[in-house]
């Protein structure tokens, strides 16, 4: 079906004139005219098309979406105020009587708002798809000179009308209000069975009879290692099975292949994208290469009316897959084997029910393999404890597995999989296949599954990771949906909302991400307190975090910013990068490790400036300062500290109070724990000492040579050479003593973990000056001797004095 027809059939009547005018854009593009009869596309035509699509259509859609979101937000807030007006209950006491009609009316109002939010989401998705479709047509037909798809992607990414972020706060508040109303009406099945409302950012799932909530995120490759190490401190890596551990002797993450099914109308894709309750998916999944004969699972994921999902699966041999898909085989041999081995009748009946359900599902929907997802998975879980299950998928690639084009099918229609990939054991990045048939996902996918208790508590480290800048939340991300949308864009008329995020940088500033998460948690806690007071129960609580989840202290950063704004800094909390501090996890009772780095605080012992600059050039010449960048930066910080101490002493009452539960540190973290110094630090100090000894030996040898040469001339000797030699001997002795003092002093500073300067400039300055003076004196006297000898020789020759007498007179003069 063409997109124009889909758009006409999907228009919400009250907003009919607010949609993209797809027909007008096609008319401007002259899409209906054959290429051989088409007029030349001029620059004026291009300007007209770009002006219409960017300045008219895109602005119209974005403005309408923003206005509707604002209107819905006001209506949700108004409904919440009505909810707050209901009589509240006290904990432990019976609920007060509430007019059921009033609650029913409020629930009907919420239903209207919810339906309108759904329509607005469909509106946004349709228009988003329309813009991408029309610019693709433009680039295909007029793209020989002008390409506008990149510019359109940038424009769409700057407008939130197809982003989940615009609707998430509304859905959170609606979820709480629905929960409160249904609890008041005492409807069975209210909430999600946990005793608290469903989180719109999560998806309930059922595994082995246990209920979980799944949270999905994207991880940028730059943050992947940090996320893995953060998780590994709390959970060990999980080996799925012996089969999955075969690759590289278990030293590498297992490679997983998922083969997804759909029909030529993409019914499963559309139902899953539109979040319909009857949406289901089907896939074949195995670990490693197919040539190693792994266990192959046929899995069906079903979505129930309450929004939760459940999986049904069974193991099937490779030789039976094609007959099962064709309806010629229904796992009779497996059933007979289960009966022979004495399995319980209930288990056999359940297996037969699963097989029949999946078989009917394939037959009714006429399903066949459509797309392959290949990725490496790293899993984390405590052995024997499945309360927290985490997986990270990397090297994700989607490959076409369809036979939609009968002339050039991607897969042999007589086979259930692509033999060109599986027979050759092809791996990521799949360079040996047609590149138009493969799509590589640029990020890693993090999935956190929590089996939460009745109060909905989560481990604090999980909460911190989910709110950190290291991850990008994508609640309803699906490999099946994304792979289909990226590879079959010409076949589908709906695209997922997260496609616009692929053209933006998902990396965030740690401070901004932390503040946004704290604001969101505080707002949600405020709403939950209203619901709790209404029901007489404690639905949720909020406790401000002391530091950000990546161990970059928000409070310390804010204190530093306040100090620069002439606000005294009372203390710095030891939660920064550089060292490791261990504290107890509030929720799980387990140790939680944070990376911290202290910075000088008011409470830390201060030292006079003279001690900080001891041994530097400033100690010899007070007018100079140390030449190192480190020293200049440290001196600037020292000036700031003195100013802060001065302002603190003048106004002690204005000091900031420490937050509850935070104590002023008595010792810097860098000075705590056992002393661990790398060998290269000691070797650097020793290498410097050996260099100085080398200079000392050279100077001593030169001095002795000069002194000996100066005393051996015709009895009288060369007094100048003797004086210079004696001076250089003194310099050599000084160099030796100085180098020994420096190596001892620096060793003490290393052991004490001192923050003082290591650039002792007095010794090098003395040696350099001494050598300079020696060179200047030697040059002056040598010049004078040569000048006197030349003048005296000329005079004697004029007076008739012979050469030997002139030489003797010259020596006597000297």
Tab-separated table of C-alpha atoms in Angstrom, residues 220-656:
chain	number	residue	atom	x	y	z
A	220	UNK	CA	27.361	4.831	22.995
A	221	UNK	CA	30.603	2.955	22.159
A	222	UNK	CA	32.588	5.591	24.091
A	223	UNK	CA	30.658	4.691	27.271
A	224	UNK	CA	30.426	0.931	26.751
A	225	UNK	CA	33.514	-0.043	28.751
A	226	UNK	CA	32.519	2.187	31.663
A	227	UNK	CA	29.030	0.668	31.750
A	228	UNK	CA	30.420	-2.868	31.734
A	229	UNK	CA	32.876	-2.187	34.538
A	230	UNK	CA	30.158	-0.439	36.549
A	231	UNK	CA	27.964	-3.549	36.299
A	232	UNK	CA	30.818	-6.011	36.885
A	233	UNK	CA	31.457	-4.489	40.298
A	234	UNK	CA	27.998	-5.703	41.354
A	235	UNK	CA	27.159	-8.682	39.147
A	236	UNK	CA	29.372	-11.407	37.656
A	237	UNK	CA	29.325	-12.224	33.959
A	238	UNK	CA	26.970	-15.073	33.124
A	239	UNK	CA	27.691	-18.063	30.878
A	240	UNK	CA	24.409	-19.120	29.320
A	241	UNK	CA	25.158	-22.783	28.767
A	242	UNK	CA	27.853	-25.196	27.668
A	243	UNK	CA	26.753	-24.704	24.072
A	244	UNK	CA	27.090	-20.922	24.245
A	245	UNK	CA	30.467	-21.200	25.966
A	246	UNK	CA	32.025	-23.274	23.169
A	247	UNK	CA	33.187	-20.272	21.186
A	248	UNK	CA	36.835	-19.482	21.841
A	249	UNK	CA	36.768	-21.642	24.977
A	250	UNK	CA	34.339	-19.310	26.637
A	251	UNK	CA	36.684	-16.354	26.410
A	252	UNK	CA	34.406	-14.357	24.102
A	253	UNK	CA	30.833	-13.235	24.386
A	254	UNK	CA	28.454	-15.653	22.650
A	255	UNK	CA	27.108	-14.696	19.238
A	256	UNK	CA	23.324	-14.921	18.978
A	257	UNK	CA	21.321	-15.156	15.789
A	258	UNK	CA	17.595	-14.385	15.795
A	259	UNK	CA	15.563	-15.095	12.684
A	260	UNK	CA	12.313	-13.079	12.773
A	261	UNK	CA	9.142	-13.985	10.886
A	262	UNK	CA	6.513	-11.839	9.169
A	263	UNK	CA	4.386	-11.843	6.028
A	264	UNK	CA	4.484	-9.706	2.901
A	265	UNK	CA	2.007	-7.226	4.463
A	266	UNK	CA	4.243	-6.747	7.538
A	267	UNK	CA	1.310	-7.366	9.883
A	268	UNK	CA	3.429	-8.368	12.884
A	269	UNK	CA	5.656	-5.329	12.431
A	270	UNK	CA	2.730	-2.892	12.286
A	271	UNK	CA	0.946	-4.416	15.283
A	272	UNK	CA	4.083	-4.318	17.379
A	273	UNK	CA	4.885	-0.765	16.308
A	274	UNK	CA	1.349	0.416	17.160
A	275	UNK	CA	1.458	-1.438	20.515
A	276	UNK	CA	-1.702	-3.373	19.911
A	277	UNK	CA	-2.686	-5.861	22.578
A	278	UNK	CA	-2.789	-8.768	20.138
A	279	UNK	CA	0.720	-8.018	18.847
A	280	UNK	CA	2.997	-11.044	18.827
A	281	UNK	CA	6.328	-11.917	17.308
A	282	UNK	CA	7.981	-15.159	16.228
A	283	UNK	CA	11.650	-15.999	15.861
A	284	UNK	CA	14.192	-18.791	15.577
A	285	UNK	CA	17.178	-18.297	17.875
A	286	UNK	CA	20.516	-20.083	18.312
A	287	UNK	CA	23.967	-19.463	19.762
A	288	UNK	CA	27.167	-19.518	17.735
A	289	UNK	CA	27.470	-20.773	14.180
A	290	UNK	CA	24.785	-22.990	12.713
A	291	UNK	CA	27.470	-25.380	11.446
A	292	UNK	CA	28.298	-26.345	15.059
A	293	UNK	CA	24.765	-27.806	15.391
A	294	UNK	CA	23.528	-25.693	18.320
A	295	UNK	CA	20.140	-25.992	19.974
A	296	UNK	CA	17.590	-24.014	17.954
A	297	UNK	CA	14.671	-22.420	19.798
A	298	UNK	CA	11.391	-21.485	18.166
A	299	UNK	CA	9.945	-18.696	20.296
A	300	UNK	CA	6.725	-16.740	20.248
A	301	UNK	CA	6.360	-13.589	22.354
A	302	UNK	CA	2.731	-12.742	23.119
A	303	UNK	CA	1.353	-9.472	24.496
A	304	UNK	CA	-1.553	-9.677	26.961
A	305	UNK	CA	-4.356	-7.193	27.513
A	306	UNK	CA	-2.673	-5.692	30.607
A	307	UNK	CA	0.452	-4.843	28.588
A	308	UNK	CA	2.642	-7.646	29.913
A	309	UNK	CA	4.403	-10.054	27.560
A	310	UNK	CA	5.022	-13.778	27.779
A	311	UNK	CA	7.211	-16.165	25.815
A	312	UNK	CA	6.380	-19.657	24.581
A	313	UNK	CA	9.192	-21.691	23.100
A	314	UNK	CA	10.500	-25.182	22.410
A	315	UNK	CA	13.641	-26.729	20.948
A	316	UNK	CA	13.492	-27.970	17.379
A	317	UNK	CA	16.110	-29.757	15.284
A	318	UNK	CA	17.382	-28.118	12.119
A	319	UNK	CA	16.078	-30.857	9.827
A	320	UNK	CA	12.523	-30.426	11.168
A	321	UNK	CA	12.296	-26.626	10.818
A	322	UNK	CA	11.253	-26.497	7.162
A	323	UNK	CA	8.620	-29.300	7.501
A	324	UNK	CA	7.228	-27.567	10.615
A	325	UNK	CA	6.947	-24.220	8.829
A	326	UNK	CA	5.232	-25.902	5.888
A	327	UNK	CA	2.729	-27.628	8.198
A	328	UNK	CA	3.974	-31.143	7.407
A	329	UNK	CA	5.343	-31.895	10.870
A	330	UNK	CA	4.023	-31.049	14.344
A	331	UNK	CA	6.770	-32.327	16.668
A	332	UNK	CA	5.253	-35.830	16.958
A	333	UNK	CA	8.634	-37.434	17.632
A	334	UNK	CA	9.376	-35.060	20.490
A	335	UNK	CA	5.976	-35.812	22.039
A	336	UNK	CA	6.593	-39.556	21.740
A	337	UNK	CA	10.024	-39.182	23.336
A	338	UNK	CA	8.561	-37.263	26.264
A	339	UNK	CA	5.975	-39.995	26.802
A	340	UNK	CA	8.618	-42.769	26.624
A	341	UNK	CA	10.852	-41.042	29.169
A	342	UNK	CA	8.024	-40.862	31.696
A	343	UNK	CA	7.415	-37.131	31.658
A	344	UNK	CA	4.358	-35.941	33.531
A	345	UNK	CA	1.134	-35.768	31.538
A	346	UNK	CA	0.827	-32.086	32.413
A	347	UNK	CA	4.211	-31.330	30.871
A	348	UNK	CA	3.382	-33.280	27.718
A	349	UNK	CA	0.041	-31.509	27.403
A	350	UNK	CA	1.683	-28.113	27.887
A	351	UNK	CA	4.290	-28.902	25.222
A	352	UNK	CA	1.614	-30.009	22.743
A	353	UNK	CA	-0.382	-26.835	23.485
A	354	UNK	CA	2.676	-24.661	22.812
A	355	UNK	CA	3.425	-26.462	19.553
A	356	UNK	CA	-0.175	-26.208	18.346
A	357	UNK	CA	-0.406	-22.522	19.260
A	358	UNK	CA	2.780	-21.606	17.375
A	359	UNK	CA	1.843	-23.832	14.431
A	360	UNK	CA	-1.577	-22.185	14.089
A	361	UNK	CA	0.002	-18.755	14.471
A	362	UNK	CA	2.328	-19.445	11.518
A	363	UNK	CA	-0.439	-20.893	9.366
A	364	UNK	CA	-3.026	-18.173	9.998
A	365	UNK	CA	-0.629	-15.263	9.444
A	366	UNK	CA	1.263	-16.958	6.578
A	367	UNK	CA	4.608	-16.230	8.190
A	368	UNK	CA	8.044	-16.817	6.720
A	369	UNK	CA	11.597	-15.736	7.685
A	370	UNK	CA	11.978	-12.028	6.972
A	371	UNK	CA	14.980	-10.587	8.797
A	372	UNK	CA	18.012	-11.821	10.690
A	373	UNK	CA	19.492	-10.094	13.744
A	374	UNK	CA	23.056	-11.051	14.644
A	375	UNK	CA	24.743	-9.726	17.775
A	376	UNK	CA	27.120	-10.534	20.621
A	377	UNK	CA	25.646	-10.679	24.099
A	378	UNK	CA	27.255	-10.102	27.466
A	379	UNK	CA	25.018	-11.144	30.361
A	380	UNK	CA	25.322	-10.373	34.070
A	381	UNK	CA	23.530	-12.259	36.841
A	382	UNK	CA	24.335	-13.686	40.242
A	383	UNK	CA	24.342	-17.504	40.246
A	384	UNK	CA	21.092	-18.743	41.738
A	385	UNK	CA	19.704	-15.222	42.070
A	386	UNK	CA	17.563	-13.943	39.188
A	387	UNK	CA	16.219	-10.781	40.812
A	388	UNK	CA	18.427	-8.676	38.540
A	389	UNK	CA	19.218	-9.798	34.978
A	390	UNK	CA	21.261	-7.546	32.709
A	391	UNK	CA	22.360	-8.063	29.122
A	392	UNK	CA	24.416	-5.910	26.742
A	393	UNK	CA	24.192	-6.593	23.004
A	394	UNK	CA	27.006	-5.317	20.776
A	395	UNK	CA	28.017	-5.668	17.120
A	396	UNK	CA	24.359	-5.670	16.113
A	397	UNK	CA	23.675	-6.273	12.436
A	398	UNK	CA	20.347	-6.754	10.642
A	399	UNK	CA	20.264	-8.767	7.411
A	400	UNK	CA	17.450	-9.321	4.942
A	401	UNK	CA	16.189	-12.894	4.864
A	402	UNK	CA	13.108	-12.395	2.694
A	403	UNK	CA	11.878	-13.560	-0.679
A	404	UNK	CA	9.687	-10.529	-1.431
A	405	UNK	CA	11.405	-9.995	-4.768
A	406	UNK	CA	10.736	-13.258	-6.549
A	407	UNK	CA	13.254	-12.423	-9.287
A	408	UNK	CA	16.117	-11.720	-6.869
A	409	UNK	CA	15.273	-13.290	-3.500
A	410	UNK	CA	17.685	-12.793	-0.609
A	411	UNK	CA	17.052	-16.377	0.545
A	412	UNK	CA	16.419	-19.550	-1.383
A	413	UNK	CA	12.613	-20.033	-1.184
A	414	UNK	CA	13.176	-23.780	-0.677
A	415	UNK	CA	15.235	-23.160	2.460
A	416	UNK	CA	14.348	-21.596	5.810
A	417	UNK	CA	17.622	-19.602	6.144
A	418	UNK	CA	20.401	-18.017	4.086
A	419	UNK	CA	22.895	-20.736	3.311
A	420	UNK	CA	25.456	-18.251	1.939
A	421	UNK	CA	25.873	-16.838	5.443
A	422	UNK	CA	25.566	-19.980	7.567
A	423	UNK	CA	27.570	-22.361	5.349
A	424	UNK	CA	30.540	-19.986	5.216
A	425	UNK	CA	30.379	-19.134	8.950
A	426	UNK	CA	30.196	-15.437	8.085
A	427	UNK	CA	30.537	-13.062	11.020
A	428	UNK	CA	30.194	-9.361	11.781
A	429	UNK	CA	30.481	-6.982	9.887
A	430	UNK	CA	29.254	-9.244	7.019
A	431	UNK	CA	31.300	-7.607	4.286
A	432	UNK	CA	30.859	-10.495	1.846
A	433	UNK	CA	27.172	-9.942	1.151
A	434	UNK	CA	25.337	-7.226	-0.727
A	435	UNK	CA	25.657	-4.156	1.503
A	436	UNK	CA	22.140	-3.023	0.629
A	437	UNK	CA	20.900	-6.145	2.464
A	438	UNK	CA	22.621	-5.381	5.785
A	439	UNK	CA	22.117	-2.606	8.349
A	440	UNK	CA	24.527	-2.132	11.264
A	441	UNK	CA	23.241	-0.594	14.477
A	442	UNK	CA	25.676	2.067	15.760
A	443	UNK	CA	25.096	1.579	19.500
A	444	UNK	CA	24.993	-1.196	22.060
A	445	UNK	CA	21.656	-2.196	23.591
A	446	UNK	CA	21.417	-2.507	27.374
A	447	UNK	CA	18.443	-4.370	28.840
A	448	UNK	CA	17.770	-4.526	32.573
A	449	UNK	CA	15.172	-6.991	33.836
A	450	UNK	CA	14.086	-6.629	37.456
A	451	UNK	CA	11.998	-8.957	39.520
A	452	UNK	CA	10.661	-6.298	41.842
A	453	UNK	CA	9.044	-6.820	45.239
A	454	UNK	CA	5.584	-5.646	46.257
A	455	UNK	CA	6.776	-2.129	46.971
A	456	UNK	CA	8.545	-1.728	43.668
A	457	UNK	CA	11.981	-1.133	45.162
A	458	UNK	CA	15.079	-1.324	43.001
A	459	UNK	CA	18.731	-1.579	44.030
A	460	UNK	CA	20.134	1.910	44.295
A	461	UNK	CA	23.015	1.168	41.933
A	462	UNK	CA	20.504	0.108	39.272
A	463	UNK	CA	18.582	3.341	39.800
A	464	UNK	CA	21.788	5.357	39.447
A	465	UNK	CA	22.834	3.568	36.270
A	466	UNK	CA	19.414	4.075	34.679
A	467	UNK	CA	19.561	7.799	35.405
A	468	UNK	CA	23.188	8.383	34.431
A	469	UNK	CA	24.608	10.039	31.317
A	470	UNK	CA	26.091	6.700	30.265
A	471	UNK	CA	22.812	5.381	28.870
A	472	UNK	CA	20.077	6.687	26.583
A	473	UNK	CA	16.610	5.463	27.470
A	474	UNK	CA	14.631	3.834	24.669
A	475	UNK	CA	11.668	2.131	26.397
A	476	UNK	CA	10.035	0.189	23.557
A	477	UNK	CA	13.063	-0.515	21.406
A	478	UNK	CA	12.768	-3.760	19.438
A	479	UNK	CA	15.390	-5.382	17.228
A	480	UNK	CA	12.625	-6.814	15.043
A	481	UNK	CA	10.992	-3.406	14.550
A	482	UNK	CA	14.229	-1.523	14.014
A	483	UNK	CA	15.659	-4.046	11.568
A	484	UNK	CA	12.442	-4.097	9.549
A	485	UNK	CA	12.209	-0.297	9.451
A	486	UNK	CA	15.849	0.134	8.396
A	487	UNK	CA	15.863	-2.540	5.684
A	488	UNK	CA	12.273	-2.352	4.374
A	489	UNK	CA	11.641	1.403	4.438
A	490	UNK	CA	10.094	1.224	0.953
A	491	UNK	CA	7.672	-1.513	2.065
A	492	UNK	CA	6.332	-0.079	5.346
A	493	UNK	CA	4.341	3.085	5.980
A	494	UNK	CA	5.087	3.446	9.685
A	495	UNK	CA	8.491	4.065	11.245
A	496	UNK	CA	9.482	3.824	14.930
A	497	UNK	CA	9.949	7.037	16.903
A	498	UNK	CA	13.547	6.273	17.887
A	499	UNK	CA	14.872	6.576	14.327
A	500	UNK	CA	15.268	10.318	14.797
A	501	UNK	CA	17.622	9.691	17.737
A	502	UNK	CA	20.060	7.858	15.456
A	503	UNK	CA	20.984	11.171	13.831
A	504	UNK	CA	21.786	12.865	17.139
A	505	UNK	CA	24.622	12.395	19.603
A	506	UNK	CA	23.155	10.403	22.509
A	507	UNK	CA	26.090	11.260	24.751
A	508	UNK	CA	25.162	13.651	27.553
A	509	UNK	CA	26.924	15.933	29.933
A	510	UNK	CA	27.129	14.134	33.322
A	511	UNK	CA	25.960	17.161	35.281
A	512	UNK	CA	22.987	17.854	33.004
A	513	UNK	CA	21.923	14.205	32.969
A	514	UNK	CA	22.127	13.995	36.749
A	515	UNK	CA	20.074	17.143	37.313
A	516	UNK	CA	17.404	15.998	34.839
A	517	UNK	CA	17.117	12.626	36.552
A	518	UNK	CA	16.897	14.205	40.011
A	519	UNK	CA	14.178	16.578	38.799
A	520	UNK	CA	12.221	13.718	37.241
A	521	UNK	CA	12.480	11.591	40.386
A	522	UNK	CA	11.446	14.483	42.601
A	523	UNK	CA	8.400	15.223	40.437
A	524	UNK	CA	7.353	11.591	40.351
A	525	UNK	CA	7.800	11.271	44.125
A	526	UNK	CA	5.622	14.338	44.654
A	527	UNK	CA	2.871	12.775	42.544
A	528	UNK	CA	3.178	9.458	44.352
A	529	UNK	CA	2.859	11.155	47.725
A	530	UNK	CA	-0.474	12.613	46.644
A	531	UNK	CA	-1.668	9.159	45.623
A	532	UNK	CA	-0.329	7.682	48.847
A	533	UNK	CA	-2.174	10.216	50.990
A	534	UNK	CA	-5.338	9.505	49.030
A	535	UNK	CA	-5.103	5.752	49.592
A	536	UNK	CA	-3.577	5.870	53.043
A	537	UNK	CA	-0.519	3.963	51.885
A	538	UNK	CA	3.040	4.810	51.001
A	539	UNK	CA	3.313	4.433	47.243
A	540	UNK	CA	6.803	5.825	46.753
A	541	UNK	CA	9.510	7.889	48.405
A	542	UNK	CA	12.278	10.143	47.171
A	543	UNK	CA	15.720	10.561	48.650
A	544	UNK	CA	18.119	12.976	46.926
A	545	UNK	CA	21.298	11.335	45.689
A	546	UNK	CA	24.551	12.433	47.279
A	547	UNK	CA	26.486	12.072	44.045
A	548	UNK	CA	25.938	11.255	40.449
A	549	UNK	CA	25.995	7.605	39.346
A	550	UNK	CA	29.287	8.026	37.522
A	551	UNK	CA	30.985	9.121	40.741
A	552	UNK	CA	31.309	12.771	39.737
A	553	UNK	CA	30.048	14.626	42.770
A	554	UNK	CA	27.162	16.944	42.014
A	555	UNK	CA	27.291	18.519	45.475
A	556	UNK	CA	31.026	19.199	45.294
A	557	UNK	CA	30.700	20.694	41.825
A	558	UNK	CA	27.845	22.902	42.955
A	559	UNK	CA	29.823	23.952	46.044
A	560	UNK	CA	32.767	24.910	43.842
A	561	UNK	CA	30.477	26.934	41.590
A	562	UNK	CA	29.006	28.707	44.613
A	563	UNK	CA	32.495	29.468	45.938
A	564	UNK	CA	33.441	31.102	42.651
A	565	UNK	CA	30.296	33.230	43.010
A	566	UNK	CA	31.580	34.587	46.389
A	567	UNK	CA	29.811	31.915	48.415
A	568	UNK	CA	32.065	30.174	50.948
A	569	UNK	CA	32.596	26.494	50.387
A	570	UNK	CA	31.988	24.566	53.580
A	571	UNK	CA	33.257	21.127	52.618
A	572	UNK	CA	34.089	18.872	49.745
A	573	UNK	CA	32.627	15.423	49.808
A	574	UNK	CA	35.055	12.621	49.000
A	575	UNK	CA	33.165	11.273	46.009
A	576	UNK	CA	35.208	12.154	42.949
A	577	UNK	CA	37.270	10.318	40.369
A	578	UNK	CA	40.666	9.018	41.231
A	579	UNK	CA	40.307	6.734	44.237
A	580	UNK	CA	37.803	4.207	45.461
A	581	UNK	CA	35.463	4.604	48.399
A	582	UNK	CA	33.184	1.794	49.540
A	583	UNK	CA	29.799	2.341	51.075
A	584	UNK	CA	26.765	0.202	51.753
A	585	UNK	CA	23.983	-0.020	49.258
A	586	UNK	CA	20.844	1.357	50.895
A	587	UNK	CA	18.466	-1.072	49.243
A	588	UNK	CA	20.387	-4.338	48.971
A	589	UNK	CA	22.800	-4.049	51.880
A	590	UNK	CA	25.676	-4.854	49.526
A	591	UNK	CA	28.847	-2.787	49.218
A	592	UNK	CA	28.647	-0.154	46.532
A	593	UNK	CA	31.906	1.143	45.062
A	594	UNK	CA	32.242	4.693	43.823
A	595	UNK	CA	35.163	6.288	42.007
A	596	UNK	CA	36.183	9.456	43.767
A	597	UNK	CA	38.889	12.109	43.657
A	598	UNK	CA	39.245	14.649	46.498
A	599	UNK	CA	40.002	18.263	45.987
A	600	UNK	CA	41.321	20.622	48.667
A	601	UNK	CA	38.573	21.784	50.956
A	602	UNK	CA	38.272	24.234	53.743
A	603	UNK	CA	38.360	21.445	56.268
A	604	UNK	CA	41.667	20.128	54.925
A	605	UNK	CA	44.826	21.310	56.691
A	606	UNK	CA	46.194	24.412	55.017
A	607	UNK	CA	49.886	25.226	54.614
A	608	UNK	CA	51.693	28.547	54.255
A	609	UNK	CA	52.687	29.609	50.806
A	610	UNK	CA	56.375	29.562	51.644
A	611	UNK	CA	56.238	25.853	52.374
A	612	UNK	CA	54.365	25.194	49.154
A	613	UNK	CA	57.108	26.930	47.129
A	614	UNK	CA	60.080	25.623	49.088
A	615	UNK	CA	63.001	24.640	46.870
A	616	UNK	CA	61.722	26.531	43.842
A	617	UNK	CA	63.061	29.635	42.142
A	618	UNK	CA	60.731	31.794	44.218
A	619	UNK	CA	62.542	30.737	47.390
A	620	UNK	CA	65.777	32.217	45.981
A	621	UNK	CA	64.256	35.197	44.184
A	622	UNK	CA	60.915	36.051	45.826
A	623	UNK	CA	59.954	38.204	42.855
A	624	UNK	CA	59.784	35.138	40.610
A	625	UNK	CA	57.196	32.348	40.694
A	626	UNK	CA	57.537	28.711	39.758
A	627	UNK	CA	57.726	28.088	36.032
A	628	UNK	CA	55.674	24.864	35.872
A	629	UNK	CA	52.056	24.812	34.736
A	630	UNK	CA	51.200	22.640	37.722
A	631	UNK	CA	52.653	25.167	40.145
A	632	UNK	CA	50.888	28.111	38.486
A	633	UNK	CA	47.548	26.300	38.604
A	634	UNK	CA	48.114	25.303	42.208
A	635	UNK	CA	49.058	28.820	43.189
A	636	UNK	CA	45.851	30.105	41.572
A	637	UNK	CA	43.869	27.600	43.618
A	638	UNK	CA	45.748	28.685	46.754
A	639	UNK	CA	44.744	32.294	46.145
A	640	UNK	CA	41.128	31.184	45.800
A	641	UNK	CA	41.367	29.244	49.052
A	642	UNK	CA	42.806	32.226	50.918
A	643	UNK	CA	39.977	34.408	49.652
A	644	UNK	CA	37.465	31.766	50.687
A	645	UNK	CA	39.014	31.442	54.156
A	646	UNK	CA	38.966	35.218	54.556
A	647	UNK	CA	35.309	35.472	53.654
A	648	UNK	CA	34.501	32.497	55.900
A	649	UNK	CA	36.245	34.009	58.930
A	650	UNK	CA	34.393	37.298	58.434
A	651	UNK	CA	30.996	35.600	58.130
A	652	UNK	CA	31.093	32.242	59.920
A	653	UNK	CA	27.329	32.204	60.327
A	654	UNK	CA	26.827	32.219	56.562
A	655	UNK	CA	28.589	28.855	56.009
A	656	UNK	CA	26.633	26.210	54.131
